[in-house]
Amino acid sequence: MNSAASAVPVRLTDLPVPAPHAGDVDAVLIPAEQLQERITSLAAQISADYAGRDTVIVALLSGTVMFLADLLRRLEFPLRLDFMGVSSYGGGTESGQLVYTKELKLGIRGRHVLVVDDILDTGKTLRSVTAKLAELGPASLKTCVLLDKPERRTGRFDADYVGFRIPNLFVVGYGLDYDERYRNLPFVGVLKPHVYTEPA
Ligand code: 5GP
Ligand code: MG
């Protein structure tokens, strides 16, 4: 089975927004407990597929910080961790030009590589990153994302492992930012409109 087919579809909830964040957050999309539950099963699936394989995990900065920490501690095969910095400049909620802000440190030729990102949107980032890594000659190359917004795709790209399939909304929290803020929210949610219209 294509692992992405097991992605859990989610919709906005009417759960109360936790008090410290209620001023800026409009609604909860994925509560903290549901994130943990899904990441546990995703990690079990990845661990079964990669059993015994020495693997390089390539995490993209900075949105993966929470997902990566929770996923990584549940992976049960030998691995090394490296980071790549990729930003789509432009700011706001629309992606612009891709810029690499940090390159890989580890060699990946002949290695199994699993790329981890926070969210698959237009697909531009992961298309570029996987093309770049493929040139380095890995033994295998797969991708894992916490969130997938398939409606936004501008070209063909599917991740091999997907946590949740979400509607076409700009989401923040659990590592994801708006203007570098909101990464600390323990859940995934959507912001109130005033956040986008008021000067920082
Ligand atoms: P793509 O290149 O697939 O269009 O977008 C991937 C990158 O755009 C993600 O790694 C993430 O940084 C950013 N992005 C896309 N959609 C969202 C979203 O809904 N919320 C946030 N915070 N970032 C997003
Ligand atoms: Mg990102």
PDB file of C-alpha atoms and ligand atoms in Angstrom:
ATOM      1  CA  MET A   1       0.000   0.000   0.000  1.00  0.00           C
ATOM      2  CA  ASN A   2       1.185   3.545  -0.722  1.00  0.00           C
ATOM      3  CA  SER A   3       1.798   4.806   2.814  1.00  0.00           C
ATOM      4  CA  ALA A   4       0.392   8.256   2.014  1.00  0.00           C
ATOM      5  CA  ALA A   5      -2.991   6.620   1.456  1.00  0.00           C
ATOM      6  CA  SER A   6      -3.201   6.137   5.227  1.00  0.00           C
ATOM      7  CA  ALA A   7      -3.148   9.936   5.826  1.00  0.00           C
ATOM      8  CA  VAL A   8      -5.833  10.947   8.313  1.00  0.00           C
ATOM      9  CA  PRO A   9      -8.251  13.535   6.832  1.00  0.00           C
ATOM     10  CA  VAL A  10      -9.071  16.406   9.223  1.00  0.00           C
ATOM     11  CA  ARG A  11     -11.476  19.372   9.300  1.00  0.00           C
ATOM     12  CA  LEU A  12     -11.670  22.412  11.554  1.00  0.00           C
ATOM     13  CA  THR A  13     -13.004  21.527  14.998  1.00  0.00           C
ATOM     14  CA  ASP A  14     -15.162  23.531  17.371  1.00  0.00           C
ATOM     15  CA  LEU A  15     -12.864  22.611  20.269  1.00  0.00           C
ATOM     16  CA  PRO A  16     -12.131  25.543  22.567  1.00  0.00           C
ATOM     17  CA  VAL A  17      -8.867  27.343  21.733  1.00  0.00           C
ATOM     18  CA  PRO A  18      -6.492  26.924  24.730  1.00  0.00           C
ATOM     19  CA  ALA A  19      -6.582  30.150  26.771  1.00  0.00           C
ATOM     20  CA  PRO A  20      -3.057  31.510  26.201  1.00  0.00           C
ATOM     21  CA  HIS A  21      -3.621  31.510  22.428  1.00  0.00           C
ATOM     22  CA  ALA A  22      -7.304  32.441  22.190  1.00  0.00           C
ATOM     23  CA  GLY A  23      -6.517  36.066  21.260  1.00  0.00           C
ATOM     24  CA  ASP A  24      -4.899  35.228  17.901  1.00  0.00           C
ATOM     25  CA  VAL A  25      -6.151  31.721  17.094  1.00  0.00           C
ATOM     26  CA  ASP A  26      -9.543  31.309  15.448  1.00  0.00           C
ATOM     27  CA  ALA A  27      -9.894  27.528  15.604  1.00  0.00           C
ATOM     28  CA  VAL A  28      -8.127  24.274  16.354  1.00  0.00           C
ATOM     29  CA  LEU A  29      -7.525  21.974  13.391  1.00  0.00           C
ATOM     30  CA  ILE A  30      -5.530  19.192  15.097  1.00  0.00           C
ATOM     31  CA  PRO A  31      -5.402  18.975  18.894  1.00  0.00           C
ATOM     32  CA  ALA A  32      -2.167  17.949  20.648  1.00  0.00           C
ATOM     33  CA  GLU A  33      -3.398  14.460  21.587  1.00  0.00           C
ATOM     34  CA  GLN A  34      -4.402  13.654  18.008  1.00  0.00           C
ATOM     35  CA  LEU A  35      -0.951  14.738  16.788  1.00  0.00           C
ATOM     36  CA  GLN A  36       0.721  12.347  19.232  1.00  0.00           C
ATOM     37  CA  GLU A  37      -1.574   9.455  18.353  1.00  0.00           C
ATOM     38  CA  ARG A  38      -0.991   9.803  14.620  1.00  0.00           C
ATOM     39  CA  ILE A  39       2.767  10.294  14.963  1.00  0.00           C
ATOM     40  CA  THR A  40       2.960   7.095  17.013  1.00  0.00           C
ATOM     41  CA  SER A  41       1.341   5.092  14.210  1.00  0.00           C
ATOM     42  CA  LEU A  42       3.331   6.878  11.490  1.00  0.00           C
ATOM     43  CA  ALA A  43       6.580   6.099  13.354  1.00  0.00           C
ATOM     44  CA  ALA A  44       5.580   2.434  13.704  1.00  0.00           C
ATOM     45  CA  GLN A  45       4.959   2.209   9.967  1.00  0.00           C
ATOM     46  CA  ILE A  46       8.272   3.905   9.103  1.00  0.00           C
ATOM     47  CA  SER A  47      10.133   1.742  11.629  1.00  0.00           C
ATOM     48  CA  ALA A  48       8.693  -1.409  10.036  1.00  0.00           C
ATOM     49  CA  ASP A  49       9.693  -0.233   6.529  1.00  0.00           C
ATOM     50  CA  TYR A  50      13.223   0.818   7.566  1.00  0.00           C
ATOM     51  CA  ALA A  51      13.939  -2.052  10.019  1.00  0.00           C
ATOM     52  CA  GLY A  52      17.688  -2.697  10.179  1.00  0.00           C
ATOM     53  CA  ARG A  53      18.542  -0.047   7.540  1.00  0.00           C
ATOM     54  CA  ASP A  54      21.140   2.537   8.429  1.00  0.00           C
ATOM     55  CA  THR A  55      19.380   5.760   7.411  1.00  0.00           C
ATOM     56  CA  VAL A  56      20.052   9.484   7.163  1.00  0.00           C
ATOM     57  CA  ILE A  57      17.073  11.577   8.255  1.00  0.00           C
ATOM     58  CA  VAL A  58      17.179  14.967   6.499  1.00  0.00           C
ATOM     59  CA  ALA A  59      14.909  17.418   8.294  1.00  0.00           C
ATOM     60  CA  LEU A  60      14.018  20.777   6.760  1.00  0.00           C
ATOM     61  CA  LEU A  61      14.351  23.846   8.997  1.00  0.00           C
ATOM     62  CA  SER A  62      12.564  25.281  10.924  1.00  0.00           C
ATOM     63  CA  GLY A  63       8.966  24.090  10.736  1.00  0.00           C
ATOM     64  CA  THR A  64       9.793  20.436  11.491  1.00  0.00           C
ATOM     65  CA  VAL A  65      11.111  21.150  14.992  1.00  0.00           C
ATOM     66  CA  MET A  66       8.207  19.696  17.002  1.00  0.00           C
ATOM     67  CA  PHE A  67       7.179  16.961  14.559  1.00  0.00           C
ATOM     68  CA  LEU A  68      10.788  15.833  14.214  1.00  0.00           C
ATOM     69  CA  ALA A  69      11.342  15.600  17.979  1.00  0.00           C
ATOM     70  CA  ASP A  70       8.181  13.539  18.471  1.00  0.00           C
ATOM     71  CA  LEU A  71       8.755  11.330  15.416  1.00  0.00           C
ATOM     72  CA  LEU A  72      12.449  10.730  15.974  1.00  0.00           C
ATOM     73  CA  ARG A  73      12.156   9.359  19.507  1.00  0.00           C
ATOM     74  CA  ARG A  74       9.777   6.686  18.177  1.00  0.00           C
ATOM     75  CA  LEU A  75      11.929   5.527  15.241  1.00  0.00           C
ATOM     76  CA  GLU A  76      13.510   2.165  15.982  1.00  0.00           C
ATOM     77  CA  PHE A  77      16.211   1.751  13.321  1.00  0.00           C
ATOM     78  CA  PRO A  78      19.816   2.998  13.219  1.00  0.00           C
ATOM     79  CA  LEU A  79      19.864   6.588  11.954  1.00  0.00           C
ATOM     80  CA  ARG A  80      21.804   9.802  11.716  1.00  0.00           C
ATOM     81  CA  LEU A  81      20.205  13.240  11.623  1.00  0.00           C
ATOM     82  CA  ASP A  82      21.054  16.170   9.387  1.00  0.00           C
ATOM     83  CA  PHE A  83      19.297  19.422   8.523  1.00  0.00           C
ATOM     84  CA  MET A  84      18.766  21.468   5.409  1.00  0.00           C
ATOM     85  CA  GLY A  85      17.597  25.069   5.473  1.00  0.00           C
ATOM     86  CA  VAL A  86      15.107  25.973   2.761  1.00  0.00           C
ATOM     87  CA  SER A  87      13.023  29.110   2.812  1.00  0.00           C
ATOM     88  CA  SER A  88      10.584  30.391   0.318  1.00  0.00           C
ATOM     89  CA  TYR A  89      11.156  34.101   0.586  1.00  0.00           C
ATOM     90  CA  GLY A  90       8.377  36.549   0.264  1.00  0.00           C
ATOM     91  CA  GLY A  91       6.936  36.215   3.768  1.00  0.00           C
ATOM     92  CA  GLY A  92       3.224  36.128   4.467  1.00  0.00           C
ATOM     93  CA  THR A  93       1.201  33.096   3.488  1.00  0.00           C
ATOM     94  CA  GLU A  94       2.211  32.773  -0.181  1.00  0.00           C
ATOM     95  CA  SER A  95       5.411  30.974  -1.156  1.00  0.00           C
ATOM     96  CA  GLY A  96       7.967  32.836  -3.249  1.00  0.00           C
ATOM     97  CA  GLN A  97      11.517  32.171  -4.474  1.00  0.00           C
ATOM     98  CA  LEU A  98      13.304  29.146  -2.877  1.00  0.00           C
ATOM     99  CA  VAL A  99      16.563  29.906  -1.074  1.00  0.00           C
ATOM    100  CA  TYR A 100      18.866  27.304   0.543  1.00  0.00           C
ATOM    101  CA  THR A 101      20.025  28.692   3.896  1.00  0.00           C
ATOM    102  CA  LYS A 102      21.819  25.564   5.163  1.00  0.00           C
ATOM    103  CA  GLU A 103      23.389  22.702   3.220  1.00  0.00           C
ATOM    104  CA  LEU A 104      23.791  19.055   4.293  1.00  0.00           C
ATOM    105  CA  LYS A 105      26.762  18.133   6.465  1.00  0.00           C
ATOM    106  CA  LEU A 106      26.582  14.337   6.099  1.00  0.00           C
ATOM    107  CA  GLY A 107      27.394  12.459   2.887  1.00  0.00           C
ATOM    108  CA  ILE A 108      24.421  10.507   1.557  1.00  0.00           C
ATOM    109  CA  ARG A 109      25.900   8.618  -1.418  1.00  0.00           C
ATOM    110  CA  GLY A 110      24.779   4.970  -1.137  1.00  0.00           C
ATOM    111  CA  ARG A 111      22.706   5.768   1.998  1.00  0.00           C
ATOM    112  CA  HIS A 112      19.005   5.419   2.663  1.00  0.00           C
ATOM    113  CA  VAL A 113      17.586   8.928   3.016  1.00  0.00           C
ATOM    114  CA  LEU A 114      14.258   9.993   4.505  1.00  0.00           C
ATOM    115  CA  VAL A 115      13.393  13.694   4.113  1.00  0.00           C
ATOM    116  CA  VAL A 116      11.096  15.126   6.796  1.00  0.00           C
ATOM    117  CA  ASP A 117       9.111  18.337   6.278  1.00  0.00           C
ATOM    118  CA  ASP A 118       6.269  20.024   8.113  1.00  0.00           C
ATOM    119  CA  ILE A 119       3.794  20.540   5.288  1.00  0.00           C
ATOM    120  CA  LEU A 120       3.417  19.704   1.619  1.00  0.00           C
ATOM    121  CA  ASP A 121       1.675  22.595  -0.110  1.00  0.00           C
ATOM    122  CA  THR A 122       2.408  23.505  -3.756  1.00  0.00           C
ATOM    123  CA  GLY A 123       5.136  20.829  -3.750  1.00  0.00           C
ATOM    124  CA  LYS A 124       7.817  23.287  -4.858  1.00  0.00           C
ATOM    125  CA  THR A 125      10.032  22.770  -1.801  1.00  0.00           C
ATOM    126  CA  LEU A 126      10.063  18.967  -1.828  1.00  0.00           C
ATOM    127  CA  ARG A 127      10.401  18.783  -5.618  1.00  0.00           C
ATOM    128  CA  SER A 128      13.514  20.961  -5.375  1.00  0.00           C
ATOM    129  CA  VAL A 129      14.970  19.221  -2.299  1.00  0.00           C
ATOM    130  CA  THR A 130      14.464  15.687  -3.633  1.00  0.00           C
ATOM    131  CA  ALA A 131      15.947  16.617  -7.032  1.00  0.00           C
ATOM    132  CA  LYS A 132      18.997  18.073  -5.274  1.00  0.00           C
ATOM    133  CA  LEU A 133      19.440  15.022  -3.010  1.00  0.00           C
ATOM    134  CA  ALA A 134      18.877  12.537  -5.837  1.00  0.00           C
ATOM    135  CA  GLU A 135      21.934  13.994  -7.610  1.00  0.00           C
ATOM    136  CA  LEU A 136      24.055  12.895  -4.632  1.00  0.00           C
ATOM    137  CA  GLY A 137      23.315   9.215  -5.311  1.00  0.00           C
ATOM    138  CA  PRO A 138      21.431   7.922  -2.239  1.00  0.00           C
ATOM    139  CA  ALA A 139      20.531   4.197  -2.076  1.00  0.00           C
ATOM    140  CA  SER A 140      16.895   5.228  -1.567  1.00  0.00           C
ATOM    141  CA  LEU A 141      15.083   8.531  -1.134  1.00  0.00           C
ATOM    142  CA  LYS A 142      11.664   8.957   0.460  1.00  0.00           C
ATOM    143  CA  THR A 143       9.699  11.826   1.992  1.00  0.00           C
ATOM    144  CA  CYS A 144       7.609  12.197   5.126  1.00  0.00           C
ATOM    145  CA  VAL A 145       5.380  15.174   5.947  1.00  0.00           C
ATOM    146  CA  LEU A 146       3.136  15.878   8.909  1.00  0.00           C
ATOM    147  CA  LEU A 147       0.524  17.729   6.831  1.00  0.00           C
ATOM    148  CA  ASP A 148      -0.574  17.595   3.203  1.00  0.00           C
ATOM    149  CA  LYS A 149      -2.719  20.189   1.402  1.00  0.00           C
ATOM    150  CA  PRO A 150      -3.333  18.347  -1.895  1.00  0.00           C
ATOM    151  CA  GLU A 151      -5.655  21.079  -3.266  1.00  0.00           C
ATOM    152  CA  ARG A 152      -2.713  23.487  -3.472  1.00  0.00           C
ATOM    153  CA  ARG A 153      -0.378  21.317  -5.577  1.00  0.00           C
ATOM    154  CA  THR A 154       1.017  23.082  -8.659  1.00  0.00           C
ATOM    155  CA  GLY A 155       2.720  20.012 -10.125  1.00  0.00           C
ATOM    156  CA  ARG A 156       2.936  16.283  -9.500  1.00  0.00           C
ATOM    157  CA  PHE A 157       4.374  15.366  -6.122  1.00  0.00           C
ATOM    158  CA  ASP A 158       3.305  12.860  -3.491  1.00  0.00           C
ATOM    159  CA  ALA A 159       5.001  12.265  -0.150  1.00  0.00           C
ATOM    160  CA  ASP A 160       5.637   8.643   0.839  1.00  0.00           C
ATOM    161  CA  TYR A 161       4.442   9.159   4.420  1.00  0.00           C
ATOM    162  CA  VAL A 162       1.732  11.666   5.376  1.00  0.00           C
ATOM    163  CA  GLY A 163       0.360  12.361   8.851  1.00  0.00           C
ATOM    164  CA  PHE A 164      -2.797  14.332   8.053  1.00  0.00           C
ATOM    165  CA  ARG A 165      -4.580  15.519   4.918  1.00  0.00           C
ATOM    166  CA  ILE A 166      -5.883  19.050   5.582  1.00  0.00           C
ATOM    167  CA  PRO A 167      -8.147  21.530   3.762  1.00  0.00           C
ATOM    168  CA  ASN A 168      -6.818  24.552   1.881  1.00  0.00           C
ATOM    169  CA  LEU A 169      -6.160  26.751   4.938  1.00  0.00           C
ATOM    170  CA  PHE A 170      -3.025  28.527   6.150  1.00  0.00           C
ATOM    171  CA  VAL A 171      -2.180  26.746   9.401  1.00  0.00           C
ATOM    172  CA  VAL A 172       0.169  27.542  12.283  1.00  0.00           C
ATOM    173  CA  GLY A 173       1.396  25.851  15.438  1.00  0.00           C
ATOM    174  CA  TYR A 174       3.300  22.691  16.344  1.00  0.00           C
ATOM    175  CA  GLY A 175       6.372  24.143  14.594  1.00  0.00           C
ATOM    176  CA  LEU A 176       4.589  25.998  11.786  1.00  0.00           C
ATOM    177  CA  ASP A 177       4.868  29.783  11.758  1.00  0.00           C
ATOM    178  CA  TYR A 178       3.316  32.933  10.482  1.00  0.00           C
ATOM    179  CA  ASP A 179       6.112  35.503  10.234  1.00  0.00           C
ATOM    180  CA  GLU A 180       8.254  33.310  12.567  1.00  0.00           C
ATOM    181  CA  ARG A 181       5.574  33.370  15.287  1.00  0.00           C
ATOM    182  CA  TYR A 182       3.188  30.718  16.639  1.00  0.00           C
ATOM    183  CA  ARG A 183       5.669  27.812  16.313  1.00  0.00           C
ATOM    184  CA  ASN A 184       5.216  27.168  20.051  1.00  0.00           C
ATOM    185  CA  LEU A 185       1.502  26.315  19.938  1.00  0.00           C
ATOM    186  CA  PRO A 186       1.084  22.669  21.013  1.00  0.00           C
ATOM    187  CA  PHE A 187      -1.720  22.154  18.451  1.00  0.00           C
ATOM    188  CA  VAL A 188      -2.285  23.004  14.758  1.00  0.00           C
ATOM    189  CA  GLY A 189      -4.761  25.810  14.202  1.00  0.00           C
ATOM    190  CA  VAL A 190      -5.793  28.753  12.060  1.00  0.00           C
ATOM    191  CA  LEU A 191      -5.281  32.423  12.902  1.00  0.00           C
ATOM    192  CA  LYS A 192      -7.857  35.143  13.246  1.00  0.00           C
ATOM    193  CA  PRO A 193      -7.995  37.517  10.247  1.00  0.00           C
ATOM    194  CA  HIS A 194      -6.749  40.502  12.312  1.00  0.00           C
ATOM    195  CA  VAL A 195      -3.304  38.858  12.630  1.00  0.00           C
ATOM    196  CA  TYR A 196      -2.753  39.183   8.871  1.00  0.00           C
ATOM    197  CA  THR A 197      -4.022  42.741   8.582  1.00  0.00           C
ATOM    198  CA  GLU A 198      -2.393  44.459  11.583  1.00  0.00           C
ATOM    199  CA  PRO A 199       1.217  45.690  11.268  1.00  0.00           C
ATOM    200  CA  ALA A 200       3.684  43.522  13.273  1.00  0.00           C
TER     201      ALA A 200
HETATM  202  P1  5GP B   1       5.498  24.225  -0.867  1.00  0.00           P
HETATM  203  O1  5GP B   1       6.899  24.421  -1.372  1.00  0.00           O
HETATM  204  O2  5GP B   1       5.037  22.772  -0.910  1.00  0.00           O
HETATM  205  O3  5GP B   1       4.517  25.136  -1.504  1.00  0.00           O
HETATM  206  O4  5GP B   1       5.452  24.709   0.614  1.00  0.00           O
HETATM  207  C1  5GP B   1       6.201  24.121   1.570  1.00  0.00           C
HETATM  208  C2  5GP B   1       6.586  25.105   2.618  1.00  0.00           C
HETATM  209  O5  5GP B   1       5.723  26.267   2.669  1.00  0.00           O
HETATM  210  C3  5GP B   1       6.443  24.427   3.960  1.00  0.00           C
HETATM  211  O6  5GP B   1       7.670  23.805   4.329  1.00  0.00           O
HETATM  212  C4  5GP B   1       6.076  25.577   4.868  1.00  0.00           C
HETATM  213  O7  5GP B   1       7.246  26.187   5.345  1.00  0.00           O
HETATM  214  C5  5GP B   1       5.350  26.551   3.986  1.00  0.00           C
HETATM  215  N1  5GP B   1       3.872  26.398   4.120  1.00  0.00           N
HETATM  216  C6  5GP B   1       3.032  25.912   3.211  1.00  0.00           C
HETATM  217  N2  5GP B   1       1.755  25.912   3.661  1.00  0.00           N
HETATM  218  C7  5GP B   1       1.813  26.412   4.913  1.00  0.00           C
HETATM  219  C8  5GP B   1       0.824  26.655   5.932  1.00  0.00           C
HETATM  220  O8  5GP B   1      -0.383  26.414   5.805  1.00  0.00           O
HETATM  221  N3  5GP B   1       1.286  27.192   7.086  1.00  0.00           N
HETATM  222  C9  5GP B   1       2.597  27.484   7.302  1.00  0.00           C
HETATM  223  N4  5GP B   1       2.925  28.003   8.476  1.00  0.00           N
HETATM  224  N5  5GP B   1       3.559  27.249   6.380  1.00  0.00           N
HETATM  225  C10 5GP B   1       3.166  26.729   5.197  1.00  0.00           C
HETATM  226 MG    MG B   2       9.087  24.987   5.719  1.00  0.00          MG
END
